[in-house]
Tab-separated table of C-alpha atoms and ligand atoms in Angstrom:
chain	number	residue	atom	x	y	z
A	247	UNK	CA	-13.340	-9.380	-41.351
A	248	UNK	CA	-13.174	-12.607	-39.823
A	249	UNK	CA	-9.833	-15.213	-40.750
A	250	UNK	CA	-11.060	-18.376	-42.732
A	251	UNK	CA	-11.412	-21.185	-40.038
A	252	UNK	CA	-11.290	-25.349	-41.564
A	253	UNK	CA	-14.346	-27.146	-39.930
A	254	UNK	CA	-13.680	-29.980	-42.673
A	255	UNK	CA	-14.915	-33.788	-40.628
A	256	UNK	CA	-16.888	-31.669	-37.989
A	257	UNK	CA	-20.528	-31.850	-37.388
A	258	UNK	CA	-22.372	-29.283	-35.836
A	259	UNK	CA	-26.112	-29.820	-34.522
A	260	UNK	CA	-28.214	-27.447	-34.355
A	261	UNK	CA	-31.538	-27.577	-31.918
A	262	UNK	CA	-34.780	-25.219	-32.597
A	263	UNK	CA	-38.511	-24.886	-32.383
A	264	UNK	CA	-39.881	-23.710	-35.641
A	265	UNK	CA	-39.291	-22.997	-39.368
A	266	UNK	CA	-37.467	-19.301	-39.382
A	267	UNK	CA	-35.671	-19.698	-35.315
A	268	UNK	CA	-32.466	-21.139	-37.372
A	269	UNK	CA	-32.196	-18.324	-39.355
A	270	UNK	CA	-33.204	-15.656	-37.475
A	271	UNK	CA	-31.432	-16.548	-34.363
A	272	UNK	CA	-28.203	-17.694	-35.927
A	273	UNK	CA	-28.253	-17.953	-39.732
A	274	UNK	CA	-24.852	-16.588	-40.079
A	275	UNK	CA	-23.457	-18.597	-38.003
A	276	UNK	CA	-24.516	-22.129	-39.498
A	277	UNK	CA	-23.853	-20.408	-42.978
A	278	UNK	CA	-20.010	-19.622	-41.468
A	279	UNK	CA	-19.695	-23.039	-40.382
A	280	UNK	CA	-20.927	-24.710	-43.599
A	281	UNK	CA	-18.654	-22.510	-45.676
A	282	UNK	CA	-16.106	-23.648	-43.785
A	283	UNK	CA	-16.410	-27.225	-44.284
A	284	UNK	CA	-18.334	-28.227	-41.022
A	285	UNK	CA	-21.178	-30.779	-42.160
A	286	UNK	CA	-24.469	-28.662	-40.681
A	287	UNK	CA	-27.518	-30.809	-38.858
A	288	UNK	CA	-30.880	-28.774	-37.862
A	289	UNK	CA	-33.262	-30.191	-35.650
A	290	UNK	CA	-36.424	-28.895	-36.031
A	291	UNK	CA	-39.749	-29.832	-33.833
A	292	UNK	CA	-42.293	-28.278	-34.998
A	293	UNK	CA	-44.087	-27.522	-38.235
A	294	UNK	CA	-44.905	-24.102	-37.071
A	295	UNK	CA	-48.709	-24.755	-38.371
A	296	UNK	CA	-49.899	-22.015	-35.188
A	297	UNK	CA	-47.855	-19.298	-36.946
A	298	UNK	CA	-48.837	-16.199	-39.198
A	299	UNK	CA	-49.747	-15.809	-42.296
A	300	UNK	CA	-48.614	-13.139	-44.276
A	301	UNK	CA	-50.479	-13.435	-47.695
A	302	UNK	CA	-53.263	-16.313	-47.566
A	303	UNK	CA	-52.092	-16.797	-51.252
A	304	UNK	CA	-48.916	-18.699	-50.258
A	305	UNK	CA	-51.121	-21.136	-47.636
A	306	UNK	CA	-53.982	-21.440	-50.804
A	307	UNK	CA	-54.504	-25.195	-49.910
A	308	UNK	CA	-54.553	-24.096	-45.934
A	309	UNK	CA	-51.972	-26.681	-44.973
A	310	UNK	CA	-49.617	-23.877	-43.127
A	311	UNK	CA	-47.254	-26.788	-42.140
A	312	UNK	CA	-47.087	-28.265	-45.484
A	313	UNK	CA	-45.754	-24.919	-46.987
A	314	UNK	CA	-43.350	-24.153	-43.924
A	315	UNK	CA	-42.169	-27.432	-44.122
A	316	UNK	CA	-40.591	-26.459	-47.254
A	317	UNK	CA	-39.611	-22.992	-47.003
A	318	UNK	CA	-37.639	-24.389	-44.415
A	319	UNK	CA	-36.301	-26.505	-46.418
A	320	UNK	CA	-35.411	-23.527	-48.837
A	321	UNK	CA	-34.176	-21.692	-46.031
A	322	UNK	CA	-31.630	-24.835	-45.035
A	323	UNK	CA	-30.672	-24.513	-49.001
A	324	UNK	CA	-29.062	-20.895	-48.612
A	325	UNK	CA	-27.448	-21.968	-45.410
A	326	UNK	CA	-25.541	-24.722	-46.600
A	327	UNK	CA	-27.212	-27.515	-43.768
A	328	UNK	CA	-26.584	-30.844	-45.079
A	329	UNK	CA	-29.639	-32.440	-42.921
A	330	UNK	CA	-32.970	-31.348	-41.919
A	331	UNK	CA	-34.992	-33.209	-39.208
A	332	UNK	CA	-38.057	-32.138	-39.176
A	333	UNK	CA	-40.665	-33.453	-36.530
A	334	UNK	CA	-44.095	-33.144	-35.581
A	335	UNK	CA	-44.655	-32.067	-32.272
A	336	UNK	CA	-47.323	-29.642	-31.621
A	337	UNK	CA	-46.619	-25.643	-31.975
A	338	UNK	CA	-47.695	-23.693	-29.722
A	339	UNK	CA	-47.399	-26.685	-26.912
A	340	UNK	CA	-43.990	-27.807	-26.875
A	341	UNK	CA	-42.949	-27.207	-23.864
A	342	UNK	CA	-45.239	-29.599	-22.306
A	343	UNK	CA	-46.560	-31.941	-25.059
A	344	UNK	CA	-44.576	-35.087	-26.222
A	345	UNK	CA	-41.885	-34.284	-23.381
A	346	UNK	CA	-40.361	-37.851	-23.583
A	347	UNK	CA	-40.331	-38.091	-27.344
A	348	UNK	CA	-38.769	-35.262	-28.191
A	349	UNK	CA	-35.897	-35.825	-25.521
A	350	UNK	CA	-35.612	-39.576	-27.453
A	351	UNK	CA	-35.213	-37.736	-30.930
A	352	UNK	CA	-32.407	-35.144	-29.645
A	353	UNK	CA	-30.562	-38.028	-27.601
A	354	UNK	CA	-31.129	-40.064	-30.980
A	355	UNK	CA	-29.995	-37.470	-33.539
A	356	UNK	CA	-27.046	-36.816	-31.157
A	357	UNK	CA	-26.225	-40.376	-31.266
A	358	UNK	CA	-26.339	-40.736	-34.294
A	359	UNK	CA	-24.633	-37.461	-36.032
A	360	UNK	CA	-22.228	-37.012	-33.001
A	361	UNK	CA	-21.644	-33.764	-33.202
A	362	UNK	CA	-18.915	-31.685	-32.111
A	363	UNK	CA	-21.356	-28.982	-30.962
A	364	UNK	CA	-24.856	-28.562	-30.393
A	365	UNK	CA	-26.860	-24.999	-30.392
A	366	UNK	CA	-30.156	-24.532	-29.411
A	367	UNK	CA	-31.795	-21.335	-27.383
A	368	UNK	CA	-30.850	-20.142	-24.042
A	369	UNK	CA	-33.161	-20.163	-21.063
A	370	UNK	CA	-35.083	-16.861	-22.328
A	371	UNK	CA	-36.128	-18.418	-25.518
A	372	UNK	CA	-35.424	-15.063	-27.822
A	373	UNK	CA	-38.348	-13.594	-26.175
A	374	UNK	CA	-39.397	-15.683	-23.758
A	375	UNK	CA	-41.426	-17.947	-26.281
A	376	UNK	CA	-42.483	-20.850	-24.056
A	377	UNK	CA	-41.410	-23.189	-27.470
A	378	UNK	CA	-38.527	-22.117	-27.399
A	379	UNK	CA	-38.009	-22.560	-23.885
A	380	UNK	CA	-39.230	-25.946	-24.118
A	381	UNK	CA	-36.866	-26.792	-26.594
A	382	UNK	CA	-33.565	-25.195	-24.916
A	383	UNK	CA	-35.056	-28.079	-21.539
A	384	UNK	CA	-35.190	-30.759	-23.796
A	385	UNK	CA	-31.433	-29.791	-25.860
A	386	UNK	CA	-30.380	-29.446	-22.250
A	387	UNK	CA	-31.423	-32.700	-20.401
A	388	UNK	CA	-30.865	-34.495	-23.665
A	389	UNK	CA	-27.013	-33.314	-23.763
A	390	UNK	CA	-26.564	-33.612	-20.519
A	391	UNK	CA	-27.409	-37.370	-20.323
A	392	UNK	CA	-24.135	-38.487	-22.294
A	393	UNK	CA	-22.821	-37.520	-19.115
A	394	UNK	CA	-18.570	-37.053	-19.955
A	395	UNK	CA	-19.396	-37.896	-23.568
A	396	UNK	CA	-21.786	-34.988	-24.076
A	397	UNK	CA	-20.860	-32.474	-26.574
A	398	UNK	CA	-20.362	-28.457	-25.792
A	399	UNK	CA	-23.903	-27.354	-26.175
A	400	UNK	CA	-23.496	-23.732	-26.726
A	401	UNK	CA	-26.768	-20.902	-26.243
A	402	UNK	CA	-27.333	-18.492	-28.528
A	403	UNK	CA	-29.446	-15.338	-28.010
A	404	UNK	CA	-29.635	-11.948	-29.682
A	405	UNK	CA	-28.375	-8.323	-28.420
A	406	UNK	CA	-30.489	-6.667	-26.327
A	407	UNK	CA	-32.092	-3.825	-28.022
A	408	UNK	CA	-31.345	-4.838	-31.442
A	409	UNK	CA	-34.762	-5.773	-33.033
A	410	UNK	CA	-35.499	-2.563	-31.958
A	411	UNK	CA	-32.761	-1.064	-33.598
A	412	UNK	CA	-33.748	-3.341	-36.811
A	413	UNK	CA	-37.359	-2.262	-36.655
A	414	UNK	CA	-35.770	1.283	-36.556
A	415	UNK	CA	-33.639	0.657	-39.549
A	416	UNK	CA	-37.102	-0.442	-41.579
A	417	UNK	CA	-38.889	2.375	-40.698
A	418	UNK	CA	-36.237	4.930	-41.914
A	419	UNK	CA	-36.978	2.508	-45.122
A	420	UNK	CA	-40.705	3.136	-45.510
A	421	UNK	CA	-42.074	0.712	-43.262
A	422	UNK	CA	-45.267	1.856	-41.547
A	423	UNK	CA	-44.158	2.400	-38.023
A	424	UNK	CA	-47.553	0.348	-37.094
A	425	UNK	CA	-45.973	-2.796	-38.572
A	426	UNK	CA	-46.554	-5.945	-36.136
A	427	UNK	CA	-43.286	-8.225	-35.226
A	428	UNK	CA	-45.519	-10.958	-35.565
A	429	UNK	CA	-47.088	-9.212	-32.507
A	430	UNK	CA	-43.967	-9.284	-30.312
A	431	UNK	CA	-43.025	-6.250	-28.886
A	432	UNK	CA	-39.152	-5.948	-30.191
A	433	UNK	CA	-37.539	-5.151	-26.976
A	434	UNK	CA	-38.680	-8.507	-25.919
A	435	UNK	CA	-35.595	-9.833	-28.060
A	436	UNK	CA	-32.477	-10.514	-25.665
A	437	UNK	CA	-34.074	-8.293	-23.072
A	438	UNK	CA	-33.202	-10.936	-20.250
A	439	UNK	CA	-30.665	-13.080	-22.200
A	440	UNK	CA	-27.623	-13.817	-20.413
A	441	UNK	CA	-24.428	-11.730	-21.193
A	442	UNK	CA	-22.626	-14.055	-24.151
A	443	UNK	CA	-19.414	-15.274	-23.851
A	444	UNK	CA	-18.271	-15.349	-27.355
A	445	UNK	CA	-19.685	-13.428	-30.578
A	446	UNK	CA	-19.203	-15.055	-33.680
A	447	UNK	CA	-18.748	-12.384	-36.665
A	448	UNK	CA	-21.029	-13.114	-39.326
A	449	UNK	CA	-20.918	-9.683	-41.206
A	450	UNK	CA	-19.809	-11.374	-44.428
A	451	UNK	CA	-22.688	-14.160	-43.918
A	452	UNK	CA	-25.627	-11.312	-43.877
A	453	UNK	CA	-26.782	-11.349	-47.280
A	454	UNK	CA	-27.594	-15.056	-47.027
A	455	UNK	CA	-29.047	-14.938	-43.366
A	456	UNK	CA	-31.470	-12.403	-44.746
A	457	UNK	CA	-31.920	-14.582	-47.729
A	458	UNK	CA	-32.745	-17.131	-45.509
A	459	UNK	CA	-34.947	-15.337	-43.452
A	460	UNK	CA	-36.891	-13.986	-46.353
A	461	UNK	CA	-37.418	-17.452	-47.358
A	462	UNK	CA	-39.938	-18.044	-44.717
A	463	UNK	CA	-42.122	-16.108	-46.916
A	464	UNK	CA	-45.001	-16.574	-45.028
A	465	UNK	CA	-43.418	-15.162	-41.905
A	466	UNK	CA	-41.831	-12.286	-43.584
A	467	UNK	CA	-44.984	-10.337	-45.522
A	468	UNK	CA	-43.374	-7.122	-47.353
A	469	UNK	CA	-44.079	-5.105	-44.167
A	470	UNK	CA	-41.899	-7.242	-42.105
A	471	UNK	CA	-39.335	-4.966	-41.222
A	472	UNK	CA	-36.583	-8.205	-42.456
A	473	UNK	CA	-38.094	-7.601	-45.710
A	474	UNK	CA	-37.531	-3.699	-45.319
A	475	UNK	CA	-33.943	-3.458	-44.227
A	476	UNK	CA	-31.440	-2.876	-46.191
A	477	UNK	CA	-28.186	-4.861	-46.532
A	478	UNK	CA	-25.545	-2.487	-45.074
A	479	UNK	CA	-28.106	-1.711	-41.824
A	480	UNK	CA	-28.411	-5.983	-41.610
A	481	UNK	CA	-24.874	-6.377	-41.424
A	482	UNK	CA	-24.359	-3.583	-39.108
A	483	UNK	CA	-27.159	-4.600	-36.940
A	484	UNK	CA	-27.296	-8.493	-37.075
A	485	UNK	CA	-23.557	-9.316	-38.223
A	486	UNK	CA	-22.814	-10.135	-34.800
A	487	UNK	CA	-23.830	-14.006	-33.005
A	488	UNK	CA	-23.928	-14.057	-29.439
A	489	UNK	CA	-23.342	-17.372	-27.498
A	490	UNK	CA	-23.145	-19.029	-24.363
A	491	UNK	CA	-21.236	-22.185	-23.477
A	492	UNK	CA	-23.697	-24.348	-21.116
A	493	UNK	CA	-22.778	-25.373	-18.242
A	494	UNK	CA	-22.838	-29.353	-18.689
A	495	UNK	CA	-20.090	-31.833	-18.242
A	496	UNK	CA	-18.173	-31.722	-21.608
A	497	UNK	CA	-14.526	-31.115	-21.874
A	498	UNK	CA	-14.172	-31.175	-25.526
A	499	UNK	CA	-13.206	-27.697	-27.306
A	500	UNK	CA	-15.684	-26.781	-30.072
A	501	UNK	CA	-15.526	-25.938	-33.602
A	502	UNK	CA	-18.265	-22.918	-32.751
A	503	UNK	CA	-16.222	-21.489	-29.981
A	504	UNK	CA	-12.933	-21.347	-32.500
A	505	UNK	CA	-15.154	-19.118	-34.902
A	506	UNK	CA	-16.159	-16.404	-31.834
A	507	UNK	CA	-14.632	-13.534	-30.544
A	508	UNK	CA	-14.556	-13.824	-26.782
A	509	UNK	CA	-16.404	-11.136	-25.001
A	510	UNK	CA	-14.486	-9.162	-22.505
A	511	UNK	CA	-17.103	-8.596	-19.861
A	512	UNK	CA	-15.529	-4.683	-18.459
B	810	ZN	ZN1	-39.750	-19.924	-32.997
């Protein structure tokens, strides 16, 4: 089990694309860090509105963004963030629409929280999801332009293999093995991603990940295999963060990296 770590007077910052990526891609993790003190910021850019639906009943007044506005605010809740920003900027396009905005309201929110670490996507977006792609350029150029001042902005990405592995797990639970990943094929996840340096343990920090996850309610129907996996497979099979230190200018040491376990690349 991991040893208790004091983040008490840091701020981390944490960059994404949609309602759900936070907790999906590294719930634990922010969870970790808020137990510990650290004063949790999530950037988010989108409303998600272009997303599923899993039960029209949730979305009865149609406004999709409306709703997953607040079950990501419900989602922040079992986390432990201390500040949501949510924007506007158009799902589906944000990798080309409101380019210069969006780099003003990271540069901004760094500005203004100064974190002691920012983490947003790596370069294959989870799955190559062109949002979230567009949204680890903007983290990027928008770190990178406090130049020696810039915080550690650290990637995360998922194991290759394992929403396979998860989807697996689901279907050993009764989930029909025709169940759509919102459509994603689940070796898509981490497929490409970059080998991590650190991995931040998060096995105690499962139940409340999944918690969170389930709270985006209408991204998680009952035959989402999140919603069918058990809590001893989830902490086997998602108790583990993978990161990536980026490659900008910052000297500082983190907060994030003191919670990882370095990877020993063999
Ligand atoms: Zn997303």
């Amino acid at each position: 089990m991991p040893e208790a770590t004091d983040c008490s007077g840091r701020t981390i910052l944490a960059v994404f694309a949609h309602p759900d990526d936070e907790s999906i891609a590294c719930g634990g993790t922010l969870a970790r860090l808020a137990d510990a003190g650290a004063r949790v910021v999530l950037l988010c850019a989108s409303r998600g509105e272009r997303g599923s639906i899993s039960d029209r009943a949730l979305v009865s007044d149609g406004d999709l963004a409306g709703v997953r506005s607040r079950e990501l605010q419900e989602a922040a809740g079992i986390l432990g963030v201390a500040e949501v920003l949510l924007f506007q900027h158009p799902d589906g396009d944000l990798r080309w629409a409101d380019v210069p905005q969006l780099h003003r309201e990271i540069v901004s929110a760094i500005d203004r929280v100064r974190p002691d670490g920012v983490i947003t996507f790596a370069e294959d977006g989870l799955y190559w999801h062109l949002d979230h792609i567009g949204v680890h350029e903007r983290t990027y150029t928008a770190v990178r332009s406090f130049g020696d001042d810039a915080p550690p902005l650290y990637y995360v990405t998922m194991p290759k293999g394992i929403m396979r592995d998860v989807v697996d797990a689901a279907i050993t639970n009764g989930l029909p093995d025709d169940s759509s990943l919102w459509g994603i094929e689940p070796d898509a996840f981490g497929d490409y991603a970059k080998a991590p340096t650190f991995v931040v343990d998060v096995r105690p920090w499962v139940s409340r990940k999944l918690a969170a996850i389930r709270s985006h309610r209408t991204q998680i129907g009952p035959n989402s295999p999140f919603k069918r996996i058990a809590d001893a497979q989830a902490t086997e099979l998602l108790g583990f963060e993978p990161f990536r230190r980026a490659p900008t200018m910052s000297r500082w040491d983190s907060v994030i990296e003191q919670l990882g376990e370095r990877v020993v690349s063999s």
